[in-house]
PDB file of C-alpha atoms in Angstrom:
ATOM      1  CA  LEU V   1       2.118  -9.791   0.248  1.00  0.00           C
ATOM      2  CA  LEU V   2      -1.503 -10.234   1.280  1.00  0.00           C
ATOM      3  CA  ARG V   3      -2.969 -13.229   3.058  1.00  0.00           C
ATOM      4  CA  ASN V   4      -6.659 -14.001   3.414  1.00  0.00           C
ATOM      5  CA  ASN V   5      -7.177 -15.387   6.912  1.00  0.00           C
ATOM      6  CA  LEU V   6     -10.942 -15.447   6.442  1.00  0.00           C
ATOM      7  CA  GLU V   7     -12.971 -18.609   5.883  1.00  0.00           C
ATOM      8  CA  THR V   8     -14.441 -17.213   2.642  1.00  0.00           C
ATOM      9  CA  LYS V   9     -13.028 -15.443  -0.391  1.00  0.00           C
ATOM     10  CA  ALA V  10     -12.362 -11.743   0.075  1.00  0.00           C
ATOM     11  CA  THR V  11     -11.422  -8.798  -2.103  1.00  0.00           C
ATOM     12  CA  PHE V  12      -8.404  -6.822  -0.937  1.00  0.00           C
ATOM     13  CA  GLN V  13      -7.659  -3.287  -2.085  1.00  0.00           C
ATOM     14  CA  ALA V  14      -4.472  -1.335  -1.506  1.00  0.00           C
ATOM     15  CA  ARG V  15      -3.109   2.106  -2.327  1.00  0.00           C
ATOM     16  CA  LEU V  16      -0.068   4.103  -1.322  1.00  0.00           C
ATOM     17  CA  ILE V  17      -0.325   7.276   0.695  1.00  0.00           C
ATOM     18  CA  ALA V  18       2.825   9.064  -0.407  1.00  0.00           C
ATOM     19  CA  PRO V  19       4.579  11.992   1.284  1.00  0.00           C
ATOM     20  CA  ASP V  20       4.166  15.540  -0.044  1.00  0.00           C
ATOM     21  CA  GLY V  21       6.063  16.005  -3.285  1.00  0.00           C
ATOM     22  CA  TRP V  22       5.818  12.344  -4.284  1.00  0.00           C
ATOM     23  CA  SER V  23       3.371  11.072  -6.889  1.00  0.00           C
ATOM     24  CA  THR V  24       1.385   7.860  -6.891  1.00  0.00           C
ATOM     25  CA  ASP V  25      -1.914   6.549  -8.178  1.00  0.00           C
ATOM     26  CA  THR V  26      -4.596   7.444  -5.632  1.00  0.00           C
ATOM     27  CA  ASP V  27      -6.915   4.676  -6.856  1.00  0.00           C
ATOM     28  CA  PHE V  28      -7.002   1.332  -5.097  1.00  0.00           C
ATOM     29  CA  SER V  29      -5.504  -1.736  -6.785  1.00  0.00           C
ATOM     30  CA  GLU V  30      -7.570  -4.854  -6.187  1.00  0.00           C
ATOM     31  CA  LEU V  31      -7.058  -8.582  -5.710  1.00  0.00           C
ATOM     32  CA  THR V  32      -9.601 -11.291  -4.825  1.00  0.00           C
ATOM     33  CA  LEU V  33      -8.238 -14.187  -2.793  1.00  0.00           C
ATOM     34  CA  PRO V  34      -9.850 -17.489  -1.850  1.00  0.00           C
ATOM     35  CA  ALA V  35     -10.077 -18.499   1.799  1.00  0.00           C
ATOM     36  CA  GLU V  36      -6.540 -19.042   3.155  1.00  0.00           C
ATOM     37  CA  GLY V  37      -5.166 -17.628  -0.133  1.00  0.00           C
ATOM     38  CA  LYS V  38      -2.069 -15.489  -0.621  1.00  0.00           C
ATOM     39  CA  GLY V  39      -1.281 -12.908  -3.275  1.00  0.00           C
ATOM     40  CA  GLU V  40       0.524  -9.708  -4.138  1.00  0.00           C
ATOM     41  CA  ILE V  41      -0.470  -6.227  -5.198  1.00  0.00           C
ATOM     42  CA  GLN V  42       2.331  -4.131  -6.656  1.00  0.00           C
ATOM     43  CA  LEU V  43       2.226  -0.412  -5.895  1.00  0.00           C
ATOM     44  CA  ALA V  44       4.560   2.300  -7.154  1.00  0.00           C
ATOM     45  CA  ALA V  45       5.450   5.867  -6.253  1.00  0.00           C
ATOM     46  CA  THR V  46       7.683   8.427  -7.938  1.00  0.00           C
ATOM     47  CA  ALA V  47      10.070  10.484  -5.834  1.00  0.00           C
ATOM     48  CA  PRO V  48      10.601  14.181  -6.474  1.00  0.00           C
ATOM     49  CA  GLU V  49      13.607  15.038  -8.640  1.00  0.00           C
ATOM     50  CA  ALA V  50      15.229  17.289  -6.027  1.00  0.00           C
ATOM     51  CA  ALA V  51      17.086  15.387  -3.322  1.00  0.00           C
ATOM     52  CA  ASP V  52      16.617  16.819   0.151  1.00  0.00           C
ATOM     53  CA  GLU V  53      17.799  13.852   2.244  1.00  0.00           C
ATOM     54  CA  VAL V  54      14.789  14.159   4.587  1.00  0.00           C
ATOM     55  CA  ARG V  55      13.204  10.948   5.847  1.00  0.00           C
ATOM     56  CA  ARG V  56       9.475  10.794   5.200  1.00  0.00           C
ATOM     57  CA  LEU V  57       6.763   8.284   6.005  1.00  0.00           C
ATOM     58  CA  MET V  58       4.983   6.388   3.227  1.00  0.00           C
ATOM     59  CA  THR V  59       2.040   4.143   4.125  1.00  0.00           C
ATOM     60  CA  ALA V  60      -0.254   1.686   2.367  1.00  0.00           C
ATOM     61  CA  GLU V  61      -3.980   1.801   3.064  1.00  0.00           C
ATOM     62  CA  ILE V  62      -5.614  -1.627   2.921  1.00  0.00           C
ATOM     63  CA  ALA V  63      -9.323  -2.370   2.515  1.00  0.00           C
ATOM     64  CA  VAL V  64     -11.033  -5.753   2.772  1.00  0.00           C
ATOM     65  CA  ASP V  65     -14.319  -6.135   0.918  1.00  0.00           C
ATOM     66  CA  GLY V  66     -14.552  -2.353   0.661  1.00  0.00           C
ATOM     67  CA  VAL V  67     -13.955  -1.655   4.374  1.00  0.00           C
ATOM     68  CA  SER V  68     -10.785   0.307   5.096  1.00  0.00           C
ATOM     69  CA  GLN V  69      -8.486  -1.290   7.639  1.00  0.00           C
ATOM     70  CA  GLY V  70      -6.445   1.926   7.780  1.00  0.00           C
ATOM     71  CA  PRO V  71      -2.788   2.402   6.937  1.00  0.00           C
ATOM     72  CA  LEU V  72      -1.325  -0.983   7.813  1.00  0.00           C
ATOM     73  CA  ALA V  73       2.080  -0.973   6.172  1.00  0.00           C
ATOM     74  CA  GLU V  74       4.688   1.757   6.348  1.00  0.00           C
ATOM     75  CA  ALA V  75       8.174   2.635   5.172  1.00  0.00           C
ATOM     76  CA  LEU V  76      10.577   5.506   5.689  1.00  0.00           C
ATOM     77  CA  VAL V  77      11.780   6.942   2.376  1.00  0.00           C
ATOM     78  CA  THR V  78      14.548   9.425   1.573  1.00  0.00           C
ATOM     79  CA  VAL V  79      15.587  11.078  -1.710  1.00  0.00           C
ATOM     80  CA  VAL V  80      19.386  11.360  -1.929  1.00  0.00           C
ATOM     81  CA  ASP V  81      21.846  12.354  -4.658  1.00  0.00           C
TER      82      ASP V  81
END
């Protein structure tokens, strides 16, 4: 969920930074929101087929109007049988 706290419309971009062995689209997905607007960008990643039960960090890089805000969201992911 993205929220535009700016006083003008803004374009938000997001992409996943997946752990080694995972696959995801490296391109940014984009959404333009009006001032005070809310919206969603859906991102997906594919886990490796082999389960190793190791916890790994997955992050989402967010950019606002083309300026990266860095990895702002994170999750721990594990592949299990």
